Structure formats: C-alpha cells, structure tokens
Amino acid sequence: MSIHTKPAGTIAGSDFLRKPIMHRTRSRNCRLLPILLACLSALTLPSSASIDAAAQAAAADTRYERVVPSPDGIGKRYMGREIAGVMGWEGAQWLERESRAREERPELLLRELALAPGMTVADIGAGTGYYTWQLAKQVGPGGRVYAVDVQPEMIRMLDRQMTKRGVRNVVSVLGSETGVKLPPRSVDLAIMVDVYHELAYPAEVLDSIVDALKPGGRVVFVEYRAEDPAVAIKPLHKMSERQVRREATAHGLKWERSIESLPIQHAIVFRKP
C-alpha cells in the first residue's frame, strides 16, 4: 500500500480553503490573505527533502535500461539481462508441490552448503519457507535463519509453516524491493533459490545483502540453468553461470565455486572479502 493513504480533501489546510469568506470583513480578509498564501505555497511547492529523494531515485535508475516488456519480463534490463516478472503469492502452491524434492534434490544442495550448528543464515525470497525449515535444522537451536520476503502474504504462510513444524529459530523479515532489511555484518551465509532473476532492483538488493554479510560470509545464487535447453523453464526464469558471475562480481563479491551436482539448477557460491 502507498504511504500516501489520506484521501483527497484531507490535506492540511484544504478544509480551511473550502470555507466561504465572502461574508467576512475587509480587515479580517486582509489578515487572512498571508495565511491563505502560505497554505497554497505549502500545497504546491515540494520540499528540498522530496527533491533530493527524487534525484537519488533517478540516479539509481540509471543502472537499468528500459525496454519494451517481453511476455515474462518487466521491461527493465540489468547488465544486459531483462528482469523476469515476480511470481505472486497466489502461486505459492507451486513452491510446495510434491514433485519438487524429486526435481531439485534439495538435500544435495544442503549437503554442499556445509552449514554448521550456530550459524546465521538468510533465506532471501523465502516464499512459503520450503528451504527455510531445512536450513533451520542444519544450523540447530543455537543458530538462526532470517526468512526474508517482500510479500506479506508469503510471510504469513511461512510463519504458519514454521509453527506447524515446531521451528523456533526462524525470524521472518518483510523486506522491500530495494533491500533485505537485515542487521549489518550479521549473516554467515545468504541464499537465493530461484529468486535473484526476479528482483526488480537487483543492484540495490545485492548491495544490501553484501552489507548484511559478515566479513568472509558467503552468498549463494541458485538458478535454473540457462545453458541447458532441456531445463523446461521459461528463458527469463533461468540464468547462466556467466551472467550470475558478471553481476555478483560487480558488487565486490569473489567467486568461490560452482555446484553442478543438482539436476536442473546450478548453485554459484561467492564470498565477501
């Protein structure tokens, strides 16, 4: 919801401006004139803060190229790649489909991550928590998993799933389109499973993830393999390793290794210096 929730007509001063003043005396009208002018000025002139915010937004948007949207894209490119449209919470059942374990083999990925008890992990774009609860088991009661999503509906579903499973070491976080809203230098590992290609502001989100990582912390991109035409996923919802490495290294991350043991995805691991 927009922060501008006041309906038209309730802006400060507008009720006063609607009152008839024809019947008032000349002297009183003269005294009211400066007040009226001040109200009109406040309503029509933007503040310096709003001008600065608009300038910053315009500057940030120069990272992206606007294009005619493809059927599965948002009409916005980052480093040559059109950003895919996000899957809404209405499609949450697909995240929990029975065939997913067989198709993606999450246990292989979890084994490769080599998580240890007591670690702090961030599941970015956690959705319903399909991976969240499995990560929580890996880090144990002394560890913590931040489950980040931008859709309040997903957060509610995730919270219900964690309660149902009796998971107590997960903290759900409502992020934004431009940031994960995690404490600085708090995370040992951040993971995005089939998420990064849908971020409307990948540069800003990746910057915020890097800020949240501890020195030496890792970030893992899990994406359907664009190099493999046999992977039956729409092209904009797949990413090549080359593209992932190009975008991640632009944010100061160092490539560590690529995990190719998964059936239809690759997991590409980077480390914060």
Backbone as JSON, one array per atom type, in Angstrom:
{
  "sequence": "MSIHTKPAGTIAGSDFLRKPIMHRTRSRNCRLLPILLACLSALTLPSSASIDAAAQAAAADTRYERVVPSPDGIGKRYMGREIAGVMGWEGAQWLERESRAREERPELLLRELALAPGMTVADIGAGTGYYTWQLAKQVGPGGRVYAVDVQPEMIRMLDRQMTKRGVRNVVSVLGSETGVKLPPRSVDLAIMVDVYHELAYPAEVLDSIVDALKPGGRVVFVEYRAEDPAVAIKPLHKMSERQVRREATAHGLKWERSIESLPIQHAIVFRKP",
  "N": [[0.85, -1.19, 0.0], [0.46, 2.28, -0.76], [2.25, 4.91, 0.92], [0.92, 7.25, 0.94], [-1.83, 7.61, 2.17], [-3.96, 9.25, 2.78], [-7.17, 10.37, 1.81], [-8.23, 12.42, -0.97], [-8.68, 15.86, -0.23], [-8.23, 15.93, 2.46], [-5.86, 16.99, 3.05], [-3.66, 18.98, 4.98], [-4.99, 22.15, 5.71], [-6.72, 22.24, 3.53], [-9.46, 22.02, 4.13], [-9.93, 24.46, 5.36], [-9.51, 26.16, 3.18], [-11.74, 25.64, 1.65], [-13.84, 26.91, 2.92], [-16.35, 29.45, 2.75], [-15.55, 32.89, 2.29], [-16.69, 35.23, 1.63], [-18.44, 36.69, 3.21], [-16.97, 37.87, 5.16], [-15.33, 40.57, 6.89], [-13.5, 43.32, 5.37], [-11.09, 43.95, 6.68], [-10.57, 41.67, 8.15], [-10.31, 39.82, 6.1], [-7.97, 40.75, 4.91], [-6.16, 40.16, 6.89], [-6.25, 37.44, 6.73], [-5.21, 36.84, 4.25], [-2.29, 36.47, 4.02], [-2.13, 34.02, 5.36], [-3.62, 32.33, 3.73], [-2.04, 32.39, 1.42], [0.27, 31.19, 2.39], [-0.65, 28.6, 2.93], [-1.35, 27.74, 0.34], [1.18, 27.78, -0.81], [2.48, 25.8, 0.66], [1.1, 23.59, -0.24], [1.75, 23.38, -2.93], [4.48, 23.61, -3.44], [7.29, 21.51, -3.61], [9.2, 19.98, -1.01], [12.68, 20.44, -0.08], [13.73, 18.03, 0.73], [12.09, 16.14, -0.56], [12.76, 16.69, -3.2], [15.47, 15.97, -3.2], [15.2, 13.21, -2.68], [13.86, 12.39, -4.98], [15.81, 12.96, -6.89], [17.82, 11.18, -6.11], [16.53, 8.75, -6.59], [16.24, 8.88, -9.37], [18.92, 8.88, -10.12], [19.72, 6.35, -9.22], [18.24, 4.77, -10.92], [19.59, 4.87, -13.29], [21.19, 2.69, -13.47], [19.79, 0.83, -14.82], [18.24, -0.32, -17.85], [15.57, 0.68, -19.82], [13.16, -1.17, -21.59], [10.98, -2.5, -24.15], [8.56, -4.49, -22.67], [8.98, -8.02, -22.51], [6.94, -11.03, -22.86], [7.26, -12.35, -20.35], [8.67, -10.6, -18.82], [9.65, -7.48, -17.13], [10.21, -5.26, -18.56], [12.65, -4.07, -18.1], [16.11, -3.87, -17.95], [19.09, -5.27, -16.6], [22.47, -5.1, -16.68], [22.44, -6.18, -19.25], [20.51, -8.17, -19.07], [17.11, -8.99, -19.15], [14.82, -8.4, -16.57], [12.86, -10.76, -14.89], [9.32, -11.18, -14.4], [7.87, -11.16, -11.14], [6.86, -14.03, -9.25], [3.76, -14.16, -7.88], [2.17, -14.34, -4.61], [-0.08, -15.82, -4.99], [0.65, -18.02, -6.43], [1.77, -19.78, -4.65], [1.4, -22.48, -4.06], [2.84, -23.87, -5.95], [5.42, -23.74, -5.03], [5.39, -25.56, -3.0], [4.94, -27.98, -4.19], [4.51, -31.51, -4.66], [6.32, -32.82, -6.31], [8.67, -31.42, -6.18], [10.89, -32.06, -4.53], [11.92, -34.29, -5.81], [12.54, -33.23, -8.32], [14.41, -31.16, -7.84], [16.16, -31.97, -5.83], [16.84, -31.04, -3.05], [18.33, -31.9, -0.84], [20.86, -32.43, -1.79], [21.88, -29.9, -2.33], [21.84, -28.75, 0.26], [23.73, -30.34, 1.52], [26.04, -29.6, 0.16], [26.33, -26.99, 1.01], [27.4, -27.1, 3.51], [26.67, -26.31, 6.18], [26.94, -25.28, 9.62], [26.22, -26.0, 13.08], [24.88, -23.28, 14.96], [25.32, -21.25, 13.15], [24.36, -18.23, 11.33], [21.94, -17.75, 8.97], [20.59, -16.39, 5.96], [17.65, -16.63, 4.23], [16.79, -15.54, 1.34], [14.03, -14.19, -0.3], [12.24, -16.1, 0.61], [9.69, -17.15, 0.38], [7.21, -19.55, 0.93], [8.7, -20.87, 2.75], [9.97, -23.24, 2.06], [12.68, -24.02, 1.82], [13.54, -22.82, 4.13], [12.91, -24.07, 6.65], [14.43, -26.35, 6.44], [17.02, -25.34, 6.33], [17.04, -24.29, 8.89], [17.08, -26.58, 10.46], [19.65, -27.44, 9.91], [21.36, -25.49, 11.06], [20.66, -25.64, 13.68], [19.36, -25.35, 17.12], [20.9, -23.37, 18.32], [21.51, -21.7, 16.28], [20.4, -19.39, 13.69], [17.87, -18.48, 11.35], [17.15, -16.07, 9.05], [14.26, -15.35, 7.41], [13.43, -13.9, 4.55], [11.12, -11.97, 2.75], [9.25, -10.12, 0.28], [6.54, -10.06, 0.13], [3.77, -9.71, 2.09], [1.79, -11.68, 2.35], [3.14, -14.05, 1.73], [4.9, -14.1, 3.89], [3.12, -14.53, 6.0], [2.18, -17.1, 5.35], [4.58, -18.51, 5.53], [5.19, -18.18, 8.27], [3.09, -19.66, 9.38], [3.78, -22.19, 8.45], [6.2, -22.61, 9.82], [5.32, -22.63, 12.45], [3.65, -24.87, 12.37], [5.54, -26.86, 11.94], [6.97, -26.7, 14.21], [9.25, -25.11, 14.37], [11.63, -23.02, 15.81], [13.75, -21.31, 15.51], [13.66, -19.43, 13.49], [13.43, -16.27, 12.04], [11.15, -14.23, 10.64], [11.21, -11.8, 8.06], [10.0, -8.89, 6.67], [10.96, -7.71, 3.77], [12.01, -5.18, 1.37], [11.56, -3.91, -2.01], [14.03, -2.94, -2.59], [15.83, -3.66, -0.62], [17.07, -5.96, 1.93], [16.76, -5.61, 4.62], [18.27, -6.45, 6.91], [20.39, -6.86, 9.82], [23.56, -5.15, 9.8], [26.57, -6.91, 8.9], [25.84, -9.45, 10.02], [25.3, -11.99, 9.07], [26.22, -15.28, 8.19], [25.84, -16.79, 5.89], [24.06, -16.17, 2.92], [21.32, -17.08, 0.95], [19.75, -17.47, -2.21], [17.19, -18.96, -3.73], [16.15, -19.63, -6.84], [15.35, -16.98, -7.16], [16.8, -14.55, -7.57], [16.72, -13.69, -10.27], [14.28, -12.48, -10.49], [14.28, -10.13, -9.07], [13.33, -6.81, -8.81], [15.0, -4.68, -8.35], [17.88, -5.53, -8.58], [20.55, -4.66, -8.18], [20.47, -2.92, -5.96], [19.39, -4.61, -4.0], [21.33, -6.62, -3.88], [23.5, -5.15, -2.97], [22.55, -4.6, -0.4], [22.49, -7.14, 0.68], [25.21, -7.81, 0.68], [26.07, -5.94, 2.56], [24.85, -7.03, 4.81], [26.24, -9.38, 5.2], [28.73, -11.04, 7.12], [32.28, -10.32, 7.33], [33.98, -12.37, 5.08], [31.74, -13.89, 4.78], [29.32, -15.88, 2.92], [27.48, -15.83, -0.2], [24.94, -17.4, -1.98], [23.82, -18.17, -5.15], [21.13, -19.74, -6.5], [19.98, -21.0, -9.41], [17.91, -21.91, -12.19], [19.37, -23.64, -14.9], [20.42, -21.77, -17.54], [22.01, -22.51, -19.63], [21.26, -25.0, -20.41], [19.13, -26.36, -22.6], [17.33, -28.36, -22.12], [16.22, -27.97, -19.67], [13.15, -27.35, -18.62], [12.05, -24.61, -18.28], [10.8, -21.29, -18.43], [12.65, -18.97, -20.45], [13.4, -16.38, -19.28], [13.3, -16.98, -16.64], [15.48, -18.42, -16.06], [19.04, -18.53, -15.52], [22.34, -17.99, -16.72], [25.53, -19.26, -15.69], [27.63, -17.57, -16.33], [26.37, -15.04, -16.51], [25.43, -14.68, -13.89], [27.87, -14.6, -12.5], [28.98, -12.33, -13.63], [27.27, -10.28, -12.67], [27.4, -10.56, -9.87], [30.14, -10.21, -9.21], [30.44, -7.58, -9.86], [29.66, -6.31, -7.61], [31.6, -6.54, -5.77], [31.91, -9.11, -4.78], [33.59, -12.25, -4.45], [34.12, -14.92, -6.58], [33.79, -18.26, -5.54], [33.16, -21.05, -5.89], [31.37, -23.31, -8.11], [28.48, -25.2, -7.96], [27.54, -28.08, -9.44], [26.07, -30.34, -9.18], [23.37, -30.55, -8.95], [20.13, -31.46, -10.3], [18.71, -29.74, -12.21], [19.45, -27.16, -11.75], [22.01, -24.68, -11.12], [24.26, -23.91, -8.48], [25.86, -21.16, -7.37], [28.59, -20.0, -5.71], [29.71, -17.31, -3.8], [32.03, -15.18, -2.05], [32.31, -12.75, 0.5], [34.87, -10.42, 0.68]],
  "CA": [[0.0, 0.0, 0.0], [1.2, 3.53, -0.77], [2.25, 5.63, 2.2], [0.02, 8.39, 0.8], [-3.13, 6.98, 2.37], [-5.03, 10.22, 3.01], [-7.96, 10.66, 0.61], [-8.21, 13.82, -1.41], [-9.5, 16.77, 0.55], [-7.86, 15.93, 3.88], [-4.54, 17.6, 3.2], [-3.71, 20.09, 5.94], [-5.3, 23.47, 5.13], [-7.7, 22.24, 2.44], [-10.78, 22.31, 4.68], [-9.97, 25.91, 5.56], [-9.61, 26.83, 1.89], [-13.08, 25.45, 1.09], [-14.83, 27.71, 3.63], [-16.61, 30.73, 2.09], [-15.05, 34.06, 3.03], [-17.29, 36.41, 1.05], [-19.17, 37.47, 4.19], [-16.08, 38.4, 6.18], [-15.0, 41.97, 6.72], [-12.3, 43.58, 4.59], [-9.91, 43.91, 7.52], [-10.27, 40.28, 8.51], [-9.8, 39.18, 4.9], [-6.58, 41.17, 4.73], [-5.31, 39.4, 7.82], [-6.24, 36.04, 6.33], [-4.54, 36.66, 2.97], [-0.98, 35.81, 4.16], [-2.31, 32.62, 5.77], [-4.03, 31.6, 2.54], [-0.88, 32.25, 0.54], [1.18, 30.22, 2.99], [-1.24, 27.27, 2.73], [-1.2, 27.38, -1.06], [2.6, 27.51, -1.04], [2.81, 24.5, 1.26], [0.49, 22.53, -1.02], [2.22, 23.31, -4.31], [5.93, 23.59, -3.58], [7.9, 20.35, -2.99], [10.28, 20.26, -0.06], [14.03, 20.1, -0.55], [13.94, 16.6, 1.0], [11.45, 15.36, -1.62], [13.56, 16.89, -4.4], [16.66, 15.14, -3.05], [14.8, 11.8, -2.82], [13.57, 12.16, -6.4], [17.09, 12.97, -7.6], [18.51, 9.93, -5.79], [15.84, 7.67, -7.3], [16.58, 9.0, -10.78], [20.31, 8.47, -10.27], [19.78, 4.89, -9.05], [17.61, 4.11, -12.06], [20.5, 4.84, -14.43], [21.79, 1.36, -13.54], [18.91, -0.05, -15.57], [17.82, 0.08, -19.18], [14.15, 0.44, -20.07], [12.9, -1.8, -22.88], [9.6, -2.99, -24.31], [8.5, -5.74, -21.89], [8.68, -9.3, -23.14], [5.78, -11.62, -22.17], [7.56, -12.77, -18.98], [9.57, -9.64, -18.21], [9.08, -6.24, -16.62], [10.63, -4.14, -19.39], [13.78, -3.42, -17.42], [17.3, -4.7, -18.07], [20.25, -5.02, -15.74], [23.68, -5.69, -17.23], [22.09, -6.93, -20.45], [19.51, -9.21, -18.78], [15.79, -8.49, -18.76], [14.36, -8.92, -15.28], [11.61, -11.52, -15.01], [8.23, -10.81, -13.5], [7.86, -11.92, -9.9], [5.75, -14.93, -9.01], [2.99, -13.66, -6.75], [1.82, -15.29, -3.55], [-1.16, -16.7, -5.46], [1.27, -19.24, -6.96], [2.56, -20.39, -3.57], [1.29, -23.94, -4.09], [3.9, -24.41, -6.81], [6.62, -23.86, -4.21], [5.24, -26.71, -2.12], [4.49, -29.13, -4.99], [5.06, -32.8, -4.22], [7.41, -33.26, -7.19], [9.83, -30.53, -6.1], [12.03, -32.75, -3.93], [12.49, -35.17, -6.84], [13.06, -32.43, -9.43], [15.51, -30.28, -7.46], [17.04, -32.65, -4.89], [17.35, -30.05, -2.09], [19.31, -32.47, 0.08], [22.2, -32.29, -2.39], [22.3, -28.51, -2.11], [22.11, -28.55, 1.69], [25.0, -31.01, 1.84], [27.12, -28.79, -0.41], [26.48, -25.73, 1.75], [28.23, -27.41, 4.69], [26.3, -25.44, 7.3], [27.34, -25.78, 10.94], [25.37, -25.51, 14.19], [25.2, -21.96, 15.48], [25.47, -20.25, 12.08], [23.22, -17.38, 10.97], [21.7, -17.88, 7.53], [19.48, -15.6, 5.43], [16.94, -17.2, 3.09], [16.26, -14.35, 0.66], [12.93, -14.63, -1.16], [11.96, -17.39, 1.24], [8.38, -17.66, -0.02], [6.47, -20.28, 1.95], [9.64, -21.46, 3.69], [10.33, -24.59, 1.64], [14.07, -24.24, 2.24], [13.82, -22.19, 5.43], [12.9, -25.01, 7.78], [15.55, -27.28, 6.26], [18.2, -24.59, 6.78], [16.94, -24.16, 10.34], [17.54, -27.84, 11.04], [21.1, -27.53, 9.73], [22.08, -24.6, 11.99], [20.32, -26.07, 15.02], [18.73, -24.4, 18.05], [21.79, -22.25, 18.62], [21.65, -20.87, 15.08], [19.25, -18.56, 13.33], [17.6, -18.27, 9.93], [16.3, -14.94, 8.68], [13.46, -15.66, 6.22], [13.1, -12.59, 4.0], [10.28, -11.92, 1.56], [8.64, -8.8, 0.12], [5.09, -10.19, 0.09], [3.23, -10.04, 3.42], [1.04, -12.93, 2.29], [4.13, -15.13, 1.84], [5.4, -14.12, 5.28], [2.09, -15.17, 6.84], [2.2, -18.54, 5.07], [5.82, -19.04, 6.1], [5.04, -18.25, 9.73], [2.22, -20.8, 9.68], [4.55, -23.41, 8.21], [7.18, -22.79, 10.89], [4.56, -23.03, 13.64], [3.2, -26.24, 12.13], [6.7, -27.76, 12.05], [7.61, -26.52, 15.5], [10.56, -24.48, 14.18], [11.69, -21.85, 16.69], [14.94, -20.49, 15.27], [13.45, -18.67, 12.26], [12.9, -14.91, 12.19], [10.64, -13.75, 9.35], [11.52, -10.39, 7.82], [9.36, -8.3, 5.49], [11.92, -6.85, 3.09], [11.46, -4.24, 0.38], [12.07, -4.16, -3.36], [15.41, -2.46, -2.72], [16.71, -4.05, 0.48], [16.64, -7.13, 2.71], [16.47, -5.14, 5.98], [18.95, -7.28, 7.89], [21.45, -6.12, 10.52], [24.88, -5.19, 9.13], [27.59, -7.88, 9.34], [25.18, -10.38, 10.93], [24.93, -13.23, 8.39], [27.31, -16.13, 7.7], [25.54, -17.23, 4.53], [22.77, -15.78, 2.35], [20.99, -17.93, -0.2], [18.58, -17.11, -3.01], [16.82, -20.11, -4.55], [15.24, -19.26, -7.93], [14.83, -15.68, -6.72], [17.55, -13.37, -8.0], [16.33, -13.24, -11.61], [13.0, -11.75, -10.39], [14.41, -8.92, -8.26], [13.11, -5.6, -9.61], [16.18, -3.83, -8.13], [18.92, -6.47, -8.18], [21.76, -3.98, -7.71], [20.25, -2.42, -4.61], [19.2, -5.75, -3.09], [22.61, -7.29, -3.69], [24.29, -4.28, -2.08], [22.07, -4.76, 0.98], [22.93, -8.47, 1.13], [26.64, -7.7, 0.99], [26.18, -5.22, 3.84], [24.41, -7.92, 5.89], [27.2, -10.47, 5.38], [29.95, -10.87, 7.9], [33.49, -10.49, 6.51], [34.17, -13.78, 4.78], [30.45, -14.55, 4.6], [29.04, -16.37, 1.58], [26.16, -15.68, -0.8], [24.75, -18.49, -2.93], [22.77, -17.98, -6.15], [20.64, -21.0, -7.07], [19.16, -20.63, -10.56], [17.76, -22.9, -13.25], [20.49, -23.48, -15.82], [20.07, -21.24, -18.86], [22.85, -23.17, -20.62], [20.71, -26.32, -20.72], [17.79, -26.24, -23.2], [16.46, -29.42, -21.62], [15.56, -27.49, -18.46], [11.87, -26.85, -19.14], [11.66, -23.4, -17.56], [10.8, -20.14, -19.34], [14.02, -18.42, -20.53], [13.69, -15.3, -18.35], [13.36, -17.53, -15.28], [16.73, -19.16, -15.96], [20.23, -17.68, -15.62], [23.6, -18.67, -16.99], [26.58, -19.01, -14.7], [28.39, -16.39, -16.76], [25.63, -13.83, -16.16], [25.45, -14.56, -12.43], [29.21, -14.17, -12.08], [29.16, -10.93, -14.07], [26.53, -9.37, -11.8], [27.87, -10.66, -8.49], [31.48, -9.64, -9.05], [30.32, -6.12, -9.95], [29.36, -5.82, -6.26], [32.74, -6.82, -4.9], [31.94, -10.49, -4.32], [34.61, -13.09, -5.07], [33.65, -16.26, -6.91], [34.47, -19.32, -4.8], [32.99, -22.31, -6.62], [30.05, -23.56, -8.68], [27.97, -26.53, -7.63], [26.85, -28.57, -10.63], [25.53, -31.68, -8.89], [21.91, -30.51, -8.89], [19.59, -31.95, -11.56], [18.3, -28.74, -13.19], [19.92, -25.85, -11.31], [23.36, -24.58, -10.6], [24.41, -23.08, -7.28], [27.12, -20.46, -7.57], [28.96, -19.53, -4.39], [30.62, -16.17, -3.74], [32.43, -14.84, -0.7], [32.61, -11.35, 0.77], [36.27, -10.31, 1.15]],
  "C": [[0.89, 1.24, 0.0], [1.18, 4.18, 0.6], [1.33, 6.83, 2.14], [-1.42, 7.9, 0.92], [-4.26, 7.97, 2.61], [-5.82, 10.44, 1.74], [-7.9, 12.14, 0.27], [-9.13, 14.66, -0.55], [-9.14, 16.81, 2.01], [-6.46, 16.46, 4.1], [-4.66, 18.8, 4.12], [-3.97, 21.4, 5.22], [-6.39, 23.44, 4.09], [-9.11, 22.5, 2.94], [-10.96, 23.8, 4.87], [-10.17, 26.62, 4.23], [-11.0, 26.69, 1.29], [-14.12, 26.33, 1.76], [-15.07, 29.03, 2.9], [-16.11, 31.9, 2.93], [-15.68, 35.34, 2.52], [-17.92, 37.3, 2.11], [-18.26, 38.13, 5.2], [-15.73, 39.85, 5.88], [-13.7, 42.12, 5.95], [-11.06, 43.43, 5.44], [-9.55, 42.47, 7.88], [-9.73, 39.53, 7.29], [-8.36, 39.53, 4.65], [-5.65, 40.39, 5.65], [-5.19, 37.93, 7.39], [-5.44, 35.79, 5.05], [-3.17, 36.01, 3.11], [-1.11, 34.33, 4.54], [-2.7, 31.77, 4.56], [-2.86, 31.36, 1.6], [0.1, 31.21, 1.06], [0.66, 28.8, 2.77], [-1.07, 26.81, 1.29], [0.24, 27.04, -1.39], [2.98, 26.15, -0.52], [2.26, 23.36, 0.43], [1.15, 22.35, -2.37], [3.72, 23.2, -4.45], [6.52, 22.36, -2.9], [9.02, 20.77, -2.05], [11.62, 19.9, -0.67], [14.31, 18.63, -0.33], [13.32, 15.75, -0.1], [12.2, 15.5, -2.93], [14.8, 16.02, -4.36], [16.32, 13.67, -3.25], [14.53, 11.46, -4.27], [14.85, 12.09, -7.21], [17.85, 11.67, -7.36], [17.87, 8.76, -6.53], [16.19, 7.68, -8.79], [18.0, 8.53, -11.03], [20.44, 6.96, -10.17], [19.25, 4.18, -10.28], [18.5, 4.09, -13.28], [21.25, 3.52, -14.51], [21.03, 0.45, -14.49], [18.56, 0.56, -16.93], [16.35, -0.27, -19.36], [13.97, -0.1, -21.49], [11.42, -2.14, -22.96], [9.51, -4.34, -23.59], [8.24, -6.96, -22.77], [7.53, -9.95, -22.36], [6.03, -11.99, -20.7], [8.44, -11.78, -18.23], [8.87, -8.38, -17.75], [9.52, -5.01, -17.42], [11.8, -3.37, -18.81], [14.97, -4.38, -17.48], [18.37, -4.27, -17.08], [21.43, -5.8, -16.3], [23.35, -6.64, -18.38], [21.01, -7.97, -20.28], [18.17, -8.57, -18.45], [15.34, -9.19, -17.49], [13.0, -9.59, -15.47], [10.57, -10.99, -14.04], [8.2, -11.72, -12.3], [6.66, -12.86, -9.84], [5.02, -14.48, -7.75], [2.65, -14.76, -5.76], [0.7, -16.24, -3.97], [-0.62, -18.02, -6.01], [2.04, -20.02, -5.92], [2.5, -21.92, -3.58], [2.38, -24.58, -4.93], [5.19, -24.6, -6.03], [6.58, -25.11, -3.34], [4.79, -27.96, -2.88], [5.21, -30.41, -4.57], [6.27, -33.22, -5.04], [8.71, -32.47, -6.99], [11.08, -31.25, -5.55], [12.72, -33.65, -4.96], [13.15, -34.36, -7.96], [14.33, -31.68, -9.06], [16.54, -30.91, -6.52], [17.67, -31.68, -3.88], [18.39, -30.6, -1.13], [20.73, -32.39, -0.46], [22.74, -30.88, -2.16], [22.67, -28.28, -0.66], [23.43, -29.19, 2.09], [26.18, -30.18, 1.34], [27.36, -27.51, 0.37], [27.33, -25.89, 3.0], [27.95, -26.44, 5.84], [26.66, -26.1, 8.62], [26.4, -25.25, 11.99], [25.85, -24.15, 14.68], [25.35, -20.88, 14.42], [24.19, -19.43, 11.92], [23.1, -17.36, 9.46], [20.53, -16.97, 7.15], [18.92, -16.29, 4.19], [16.2, -16.05, 2.42], [15.22, -14.78, -0.37], [12.44, -15.98, -0.69], [10.61, -17.98, 0.83], [7.65, -18.32, 1.14], [7.38, -20.95, 2.97], [10.07, -22.87, 3.34], [11.76, -24.95, 2.04], [14.33, -23.75, 3.66], [13.91, -23.2, 6.56], [14.02, -26.03, 7.68], [16.87, -26.62, 6.66], [18.21, -24.49, 8.31], [17.39, -25.43, 11.05], [19.07, -27.93, 11.0], [21.86, -26.69, 10.76], [21.73, -24.88, 13.44], [19.74, -24.99, 15.91], [19.59, -23.2, 18.38], [22.03, -21.33, 17.44], [20.38, -20.1, 14.79], [19.13, -18.49, 11.82], [16.69, -17.06, 9.8], [15.58, -15.34, 7.39], [12.89, -14.35, 5.68], [12.2, -12.74, 2.78], [9.62, -10.54, 1.5], [7.11, -8.85, 0.12], [4.56, -10.58, 1.48], [2.47, -11.35, 3.44], [1.98, -14.14, 2.4], [4.65, -15.24, 3.26], [4.4, -14.81, 6.19], [2.07, -16.68, 6.61], [3.44, -19.2, 5.66], [5.71, -19.19, 7.61], [4.16, -19.43, 10.14], [2.96, -22.12, 9.5], [5.55, -23.66, 9.35], [6.49, -23.21, 12.19], [4.13, -24.49, 13.53], [4.34, -27.24, 12.35], [7.42, -27.63, 13.39], [8.99, -25.9, 15.42], [10.6, -23.18, 14.97], [12.89, -20.93, 16.42], [14.89, -19.75, 13.93], [12.85, -17.32, 12.61], [12.43, -14.44, 10.81], [10.82, -12.24, 9.26], [10.81, -9.93, 6.55], [10.35, -7.31, 4.87], [11.22, -5.87, 2.17], [12.04, -4.58, -0.98], [13.54, -3.79, -3.49], [16.33, -2.91, -1.6], [16.15, -5.19, 1.31], [16.37, -6.8, 4.17], [17.01, -6.07, 7.06], [20.04, -6.48, 8.59], [22.79, -6.21, 9.79], [25.79, -6.24, 9.76], [27.04, -8.92, 10.31], [25.02, -11.79, 10.36], [26.18, -13.97, 7.91], [27.1, -16.54, 6.25], [24.16, -16.73, 4.13], [22.53, -16.62, 1.11], [19.73, -17.42, -0.87], [18.29, -18.27, -3.95], [15.76, -19.7, -5.56], [14.56, -17.92, -7.65], [15.49, -14.51, -7.44], [17.06, -12.82, -9.34], [15.04, -12.42, -11.6], [13.12, -10.45, -9.6], [14.28, -7.68, -9.14], [14.28, -4.64, -9.5], [17.34, -4.72, -7.67], [20.17, -5.8, -7.62], [21.6, -3.54, -6.27], [20.12, -3.57, -3.6], [20.53, -6.44, -2.83], [23.54, -6.46, -2.82], [23.86, -4.48, -0.63], [22.45, -6.13, 1.54], [24.4, -8.45, 1.51], [26.84, -6.99, 2.32], [25.82, -6.13, 5.02], [25.38, -9.06, 6.16], [28.32, -10.09, 6.33], [31.16, -10.89, 6.96], [33.78, -11.97, 6.32], [32.89, -14.55, 4.59], [30.2, -14.9, 3.14], [27.63, -16.0, 1.12], [26.06, -16.69, -1.93], [23.56, -18.17, -3.84], [22.39, -19.36, -6.68], [19.66, -20.63, -8.17], [19.05, -21.81, -11.51], [18.78, -22.6, -14.35], [20.03, -22.99, -17.2], [20.86, -21.93, -19.97], [22.25, -24.48, -21.12], [19.3, -26.18, -21.29], [16.82, -27.31, -22.72], [15.76, -29.03, -20.33], [14.3, -26.74, -18.88], [11.32, -25.71, -18.29], [11.71, -22.24, -18.55], [12.15, -19.43, -19.3], [14.33, -17.31, -19.52], [13.77, -15.77, -16.9], [14.53, -18.49, -15.11], [17.89, -18.15, -16.04], [21.45, -18.52, -15.91], [24.59, -18.37, -15.87], [27.37, -17.75, -15.06], [27.69, -15.1, -16.35], [25.63, -13.61, -14.65], [26.8, -14.04, -11.96], [29.47, -12.72, -12.47], [28.5, -9.97, -13.1], [27.07, -9.39, -10.37], [29.23, -10.0, -8.29], [31.47, -8.12, -9.18], [30.03, -5.49, -8.59], [30.44, -6.22, -5.26], [32.82, -8.22, -4.36], [32.96, -11.3, -5.11], [34.04, -14.49, -5.31], [34.48, -17.3, -6.16], [34.38, -20.65, -5.52], [31.57, -22.38, -7.18], [29.68, -25.01, -8.43], [27.12, -27.0, -8.8], [26.23, -29.94, -10.42], [24.01, -31.71, -8.84], [21.33, -30.87, -10.26], [19.31, -30.87, -12.6], [18.76, -27.33, -12.84], [21.44, -25.88, -11.15], [23.35, -23.66, -9.4], [25.82, -22.48, -7.34], [27.45, -19.7, -6.29], [29.99, -18.41, -4.48], [30.92, -15.88, -2.27], [32.7, -13.34, -0.61], [34.04, -11.25, 1.28], [36.37, -9.88, 2.61]]
}
